[in-house]
Short mmCIF file of C-alpha atoms in Angstrom, two decimals:
data_model
loop_
_atom_site.label_atom_id
_atom_site.label_comp_id
_atom_site.label_asym_id
_atom_site.label_seq_id
_atom_site.Cartn_x
_atom_site.Cartn_y
_atom_site.Cartn_z
CA MET A 1 -37.59 -72.01 193.68
CA LEU A 2 -39.49 -69.92 196.19
CA ASP A 3 -37.30 -67.44 198.04
CA ILE A 4 -38.15 -67.95 201.72
CA SER A 5 -36.10 -64.95 202.81
CA SER A 6 -38.15 -62.61 200.61
CA ILE A 7 -41.37 -63.88 202.17
CA ARG A 8 -39.96 -63.37 205.65
CA GLU A 9 -38.90 -59.87 204.66
CA SER A 10 -42.44 -58.97 203.60
CA GLY A 11 -43.73 -59.85 207.04
CA SER A 12 -40.58 -59.22 209.01
CA SER A 13 -42.12 -57.30 211.90
CA LEU A 14 -44.58 -60.07 212.68
CA TYR A 15 -41.89 -62.70 212.19
CA HIS A 16 -39.56 -61.09 214.72
CA ASP A 17 -42.40 -60.45 217.16
CA LEU A 18 -43.29 -64.11 217.12
CA SER A 19 -39.66 -65.19 217.40
CA THR A 20 -39.43 -63.47 220.77
CA ASN A 21 -42.60 -65.10 222.09
CA VAL A 22 -42.52 -68.78 221.15
CA THR A 23 -40.74 -71.43 223.16
CA SER A 24 -39.19 -73.18 220.16
CA VAL A 25 -38.09 -70.84 217.40
CA SER A 26 -36.80 -73.80 215.35
CA ALA A 27 -40.29 -75.34 215.28
CA PHE A 28 -41.70 -72.03 214.09
CA ASP A 29 -39.02 -71.77 211.39
CA LEU A 30 -39.86 -75.24 210.16
CA LEU A 31 -43.58 -74.54 209.95
CA TYR A 32 -43.03 -71.16 208.29
CA GLU A 33 -40.76 -72.61 205.62
CA GLN A 34 -42.95 -75.66 205.07
CA TYR A 35 -46.02 -73.52 204.37
CA ALA A 36 -44.04 -71.04 202.29
CA MET A 37 -42.98 -73.84 199.95
CA ALA A 38 -46.46 -75.40 199.62
CA CYS A 39 -49.64 -75.72 201.63
CA PRO A 40 -49.64 -79.19 203.24
CA GLU A 41 -52.56 -81.55 202.80
CA HIS A 42 -55.03 -81.27 205.64
CA SER A 43 -58.09 -83.41 206.30
CA TYR A 44 -61.09 -82.53 208.42
CA LYS A 45 -64.59 -83.88 209.02
CA THR A 46 -67.75 -82.04 207.99
CA ARG A 47 -71.20 -82.30 209.57
CA ILE A 48 -74.18 -80.39 208.18
CA PHE A 49 -76.17 -78.92 211.06
CA SER A 50 -78.66 -76.82 209.12
CA MET A 51 -79.59 -76.19 205.50
CA ASP A 52 -81.50 -72.96 206.18
CA PRO A 53 -79.40 -71.12 207.09
CA LEU A 54 -76.59 -73.30 205.81
CA ILE A 55 -74.43 -74.19 208.83
CA ILE A 56 -71.67 -76.79 208.59
CA TYR A 57 -69.61 -77.97 211.54
CA LEU A 58 -65.93 -78.72 210.79
CA GLU A 59 -63.86 -80.97 213.04
CA ASN A 60 -60.07 -80.55 213.06
CA TYR A 61 -60.32 -77.64 210.65
CA ILE A 62 -57.23 -75.91 212.08
CA SER A 63 -54.30 -78.20 212.92
CA ALA A 64 -52.46 -78.09 216.26
CA PRO A 65 -49.26 -76.57 214.76
CA GLU A 66 -51.34 -73.94 212.96
CA ARG A 67 -53.19 -73.06 216.15
CA GLU A 68 -50.02 -72.66 218.20
CA TYR A 69 -48.41 -70.59 215.46
CA ILE A 70 -51.35 -68.20 215.08
CA VAL A 71 -52.01 -67.81 218.81
CA ASN A 72 -48.40 -66.87 219.46
CA LEU A 73 -48.18 -64.62 216.41
CA ALA A 74 -51.26 -62.70 217.50
CA GLU A 75 -50.14 -62.08 221.06
CA SER A 76 -48.13 -58.94 220.32
CA GLN A 77 -50.61 -57.61 217.75
CA TYR A 78 -53.86 -57.27 219.69
CA THR A 79 -55.90 -54.08 219.84
CA LYS A 80 -59.33 -53.55 221.36
CA SER A 81 -62.11 -54.90 219.15
CA GLU A 82 -64.43 -52.46 217.46
CA VAL A 83 -67.91 -52.59 215.99
CA ALA A 84 -69.58 -50.49 213.31
CA GLU A 85 -72.32 -48.08 214.31
CA ALA A 86 -74.87 -46.48 212.03
CA MET A 87 -74.43 -42.73 211.56
CA GLY A 88 -77.06 -41.70 209.04
CA ASP A 89 -76.14 -43.30 205.73
CA ASP A 90 -72.59 -44.01 206.92
CA ARG A 91 -71.04 -46.48 209.34
CA VAL A 92 -68.13 -45.71 211.59
CA SER A 93 -66.00 -47.98 213.77
CA ALA A 94 -66.16 -47.42 217.49
CA LEU A 95 -65.18 -49.05 220.76
CA VAL A 96 -68.33 -50.31 222.47
CA PRO A 97 -67.06 -52.48 225.34
CA ASP A 98 -70.54 -53.30 226.66
CA TYR A 99 -71.33 -54.78 223.25
CA ARG A 100 -68.00 -56.23 222.13
CA SER A 101 -65.15 -56.50 224.63
CA SER A 102 -62.63 -58.80 222.96
CA GLN A 103 -59.20 -58.03 221.46
CA THR A 104 -58.44 -58.29 217.74
CA ALA A 105 -55.42 -58.97 215.53
CA TYR A 106 -55.30 -59.12 211.70
CA PHE A 107 -52.84 -61.05 209.53
CA PHE A 108 -51.40 -60.20 206.14
CA GLU A 109 -48.80 -61.89 203.88
CA ASP A 110 -47.99 -64.83 206.12
CA PRO A 111 -47.61 -68.28 204.49
CA VAL A 112 -49.40 -70.18 207.27
CA THR A 113 -52.45 -67.93 207.33
CA GLN A 114 -52.45 -67.73 203.52
CA CYS A 115 -52.76 -71.52 203.38
CA ILE A 116 -55.75 -71.31 205.70
CA GLU A 117 -57.28 -68.69 203.40
CA ASP A 118 -56.73 -71.10 200.48
CA ARG A 119 -58.43 -73.86 202.50
CA ALA A 120 -61.46 -71.64 203.10
CA ALA A 121 -61.71 -70.71 199.42
CA PHE A 122 -61.42 -74.35 198.30
CA PHE A 123 -64.12 -75.42 200.77
CA GLN A 124 -66.53 -72.98 199.12
CA GLY A 125 -66.21 -74.46 195.64
CA ASN A 126 -62.68 -73.22 195.00
CA LEU A 127 -63.67 -69.56 194.99
CA PRO A 128 -60.93 -67.03 194.15
CA VAL A 129 -58.90 -66.63 197.33
CA GLU A 130 -58.82 -62.88 196.68
CA ARG A 131 -62.38 -62.81 198.00
CA VAL A 132 -61.25 -64.01 201.44
CA GLU A 133 -60.69 -61.21 203.93
CA ALA A 134 -57.49 -60.93 205.96
CA LEU A 135 -57.80 -63.40 208.84
CA GLN A 136 -58.90 -61.93 212.15
CA VAL A 137 -57.90 -63.44 215.49
CA VAL A 138 -60.03 -62.55 218.50
CA LYS A 139 -59.17 -63.15 222.16
CA TYR A 140 -61.77 -63.24 224.93
CA THR A 141 -60.79 -63.23 228.60
CA VAL A 142 -63.09 -63.51 231.63
CA GLY A 143 -66.25 -61.46 231.09
CA ASP A 144 -65.50 -60.69 227.44
CA GLN A 145 -68.26 -61.25 224.91
CA PHE A 146 -69.69 -60.16 221.57
CA ARG A 147 -73.42 -59.62 221.86
CA GLN A 148 -75.90 -60.73 219.19
CA HIS A 149 -75.03 -59.48 215.71
CA TRP A 150 -74.89 -60.32 212.04
CA ASP A 151 -71.69 -60.40 209.99
CA TRP A 152 -73.40 -58.35 207.28
CA TRP A 153 -75.19 -55.04 206.95
CA GLU A 154 -77.74 -53.70 204.48
CA GLY A 155 -76.27 -51.73 201.62
CA ALA A 156 -72.67 -52.97 201.85
CA ASP A 157 -70.87 -52.56 198.53
CA ASN A 158 -69.01 -55.87 198.96
CA PRO A 159 -70.79 -57.89 201.65
CA ARG A 160 -69.44 -60.81 203.62
CA ILE A 161 -71.31 -63.76 202.13
CA SER A 162 -69.97 -66.39 204.52
CA THR A 163 -68.23 -66.87 207.85
CA PHE A 164 -65.94 -69.45 209.39
CA PHE A 165 -65.36 -69.19 213.12
CA ALA A 166 -62.60 -71.51 214.34
CA TYR A 167 -61.50 -72.16 217.91
CA LEU A 168 -57.75 -71.78 218.39
CA ALA A 169 -57.54 -71.97 222.19
CA CYS A 170 -59.75 -72.55 225.21
CA ASP A 171 -57.46 -72.59 228.21
CA SER A 172 -56.52 -70.98 231.50
CA GLY A 173 -54.42 -68.28 229.84
CA GLU A 174 -51.62 -69.14 232.28
CA SER A 175 -48.38 -70.95 231.44
CA GLY A 176 -48.27 -74.39 233.06
CA ASN A 177 -52.00 -74.40 233.87
CA GLU A 178 -53.79 -76.80 231.55
CA ASP A 179 -57.35 -76.09 232.74
CA ARG A 180 -59.92 -75.50 230.00
CA CYS A 181 -61.81 -72.27 229.66
CA GLU A 182 -65.46 -72.10 230.64
CA GLY A 183 -68.20 -70.28 228.76
CA GLY A 184 -67.47 -68.64 225.42
CA ALA A 185 -69.94 -70.63 223.30
CA THR A 186 -71.02 -69.39 219.87
CA HIS A 187 -74.76 -68.88 220.24
CA PHE A 188 -77.29 -68.73 217.38
CA SER A 189 -80.49 -67.39 218.91
CA ASP A 190 -82.78 -68.11 215.96
CA LEU A 191 -81.94 -71.80 215.56
CA GLY A 192 -84.36 -74.31 217.03
CA LYS A 193 -83.38 -76.78 219.71
CA ASP A 194 -85.00 -79.69 217.83
CA PHE A 195 -81.86 -81.51 216.73
CA PRO A 196 -80.55 -85.09 217.24
CA ARG A 197 -78.91 -85.68 220.63
CA GLY A 198 -75.83 -86.86 218.75
CA TRP A 199 -74.96 -83.18 218.36
CA CYS A 200 -74.50 -82.81 222.12
CA ASP A 201 -70.78 -83.57 221.73
CA VAL A 202 -70.32 -80.12 220.14
CA ILE A 203 -73.45 -78.28 221.29
CA ASP A 204 -74.08 -77.29 224.89
CA CYS A 205 -77.19 -79.40 225.52
CA SER A 206 -77.02 -78.63 229.25
CA ASP A 207 -77.11 -74.87 228.69
CA ASP A 208 -78.77 -73.30 231.75
CA SER A 209 -78.87 -69.73 230.42
CA GLU A 210 -82.57 -70.08 229.51
CA LEU A 211 -81.78 -68.53 226.13
CA ASP A 212 -83.46 -69.80 222.99
CA GLY A 213 -81.32 -71.17 220.19
CA VAL A 214 -78.20 -73.29 219.89
CA ALA A 215 -74.80 -72.78 221.56
CA PHE A 216 -71.73 -74.42 220.00
CA LYS A 217 -68.99 -75.27 222.49
CA PRO A 218 -65.51 -73.74 221.96
CA ILE A 219 -63.79 -77.00 221.02
CA VAL A 220 -60.20 -76.32 220.04
CA GLY A 221 -59.36 -77.06 216.40
CA ASN A 222 -62.98 -77.17 215.26
CA ALA A 223 -64.87 -74.53 213.33
CA ILE A 224 -68.36 -73.48 212.31
CA PHE A 225 -69.11 -72.38 208.75
CA TRP A 226 -72.27 -70.53 207.81
CA SER A 227 -73.64 -68.71 204.81
CA ASN A 228 -74.72 -65.14 205.53
CA VAL A 229 -76.96 -65.00 202.47
CA HIS A 230 -79.82 -66.88 200.86
CA PRO A 231 -79.20 -68.59 197.48
CA ASN A 232 -80.62 -65.47 195.78
CA GLY A 233 -78.00 -63.28 197.49
CA THR A 234 -80.26 -61.58 200.02
CA TYR A 235 -79.14 -61.45 203.65
CA HIS A 236 -80.16 -64.27 205.98
CA GLN A 237 -81.68 -63.05 209.24
CA GLY A 238 -81.19 -66.52 210.76
CA THR A 239 -77.44 -66.02 211.16
CA TYR A 240 -77.93 -63.76 214.20
CA HIS A 241 -75.27 -64.95 216.64
CA ALA A 242 -73.18 -64.03 219.67
CA GLY A 243 -69.91 -64.88 221.36
CA MET A 244 -71.09 -65.72 224.86
CA PRO A 245 -69.18 -64.40 227.89
CA VAL A 246 -66.10 -66.31 228.99
CA LYS A 247 -66.55 -67.42 232.60
CA LYS A 248 -63.06 -68.78 233.25
CA GLY A 249 -59.72 -68.64 231.41
CA GLN A 250 -59.55 -67.37 227.84
CA LYS A 251 -60.88 -68.22 224.39
CA VAL A 252 -59.03 -67.44 221.17
CA GLY A 253 -60.96 -67.65 217.92
CA LEU A 254 -60.34 -67.10 214.22
CA ASN A 255 -62.74 -65.27 211.91
CA ILE A 256 -62.52 -66.11 208.21
CA TRP A 257 -64.86 -64.04 206.07
CA THR A 258 -65.49 -64.38 202.35
CA HIS A 259 -66.82 -61.46 200.31
CA ARG A 260 -68.99 -61.42 197.22
CA ASP A 261 -66.19 -59.75 195.24
CA GLU A 262 -62.45 -59.35 195.65
CA PHE A 263 -61.58 -57.99 199.07
CA LEU A 264 -59.40 -54.87 198.90
CA TYR A 265 -57.10 -54.57 201.90
CA SER A 266 -56.95 -50.81 201.47
CA GLY A 267 -60.57 -50.72 202.60
CA LEU A 268 -59.95 -52.62 205.83
CA ALA A 269 -59.97 -49.52 208.04
CA ASP A 270 -63.34 -48.44 206.64
CA GLU A 271 -64.85 -51.93 206.84
CA ASP A 272 -63.05 -52.90 210.03
CA GLU A 273 -65.97 -54.46 211.82
CA MET A 274 -69.05 -54.98 209.71
CA PRO A 275 -71.27 -56.47 212.45
CA THR A 276 -73.64 -53.74 213.55
CA LEU A 277 -75.36 -52.75 216.75
CA SER A 278 -79.02 -53.63 216.86
#
């Protein structure tokens, strides 16, 4: 039988941080123990938006209990988001608030997030879950954005071959205020606008920014999956994308990246933010 206490011990600091932040600790305990015993079945709907690049829209990809759990767990873990800048043949992480102004939190050895990693690996043909990077939560408040970028760079030893971006929250950021956030779409500048109007439930078809491309609305629970590479393994330029500025409230998202080979956590500090300035 799985020893729940040993799992809690391995992530004890995060566990206790969350225990002080959530309204119902008993609900958290139940979810934690449920996922530690076995990942529950979870169904979601898929819609293929594009084959080149491959972009698949996922409805209800992250369940409501999972979203609440992760959002609360991240709250005490945030640091300012970084990007990687080119320095000759090397790349170094740096704070560039005019380019990326969100906050970031990573998760390790947590049964709930590990089940989501398993879900991502299974979706991609049951790839080894060791290739999935530690989950990254990002929070955007008013004015925050991530300008156009790719999730890959030329010459990476173990590139990110795919991305999921899931929406965990789009709200006022204030307790008791149930207003939705405004802005914060995920914008792909190189995608054409010639798509069926049936997509307007998840795409901002009334976008008045005068930008080319397609902007996916931050609909809570849903996610976008895209392949960062062509079938032959070369990088796909068409995945150029941005997190548009939040105009009201806050947006919380979840990055799930899969690498070509096993992802080594010891390299996280060096590979912290692979998207590069352009």
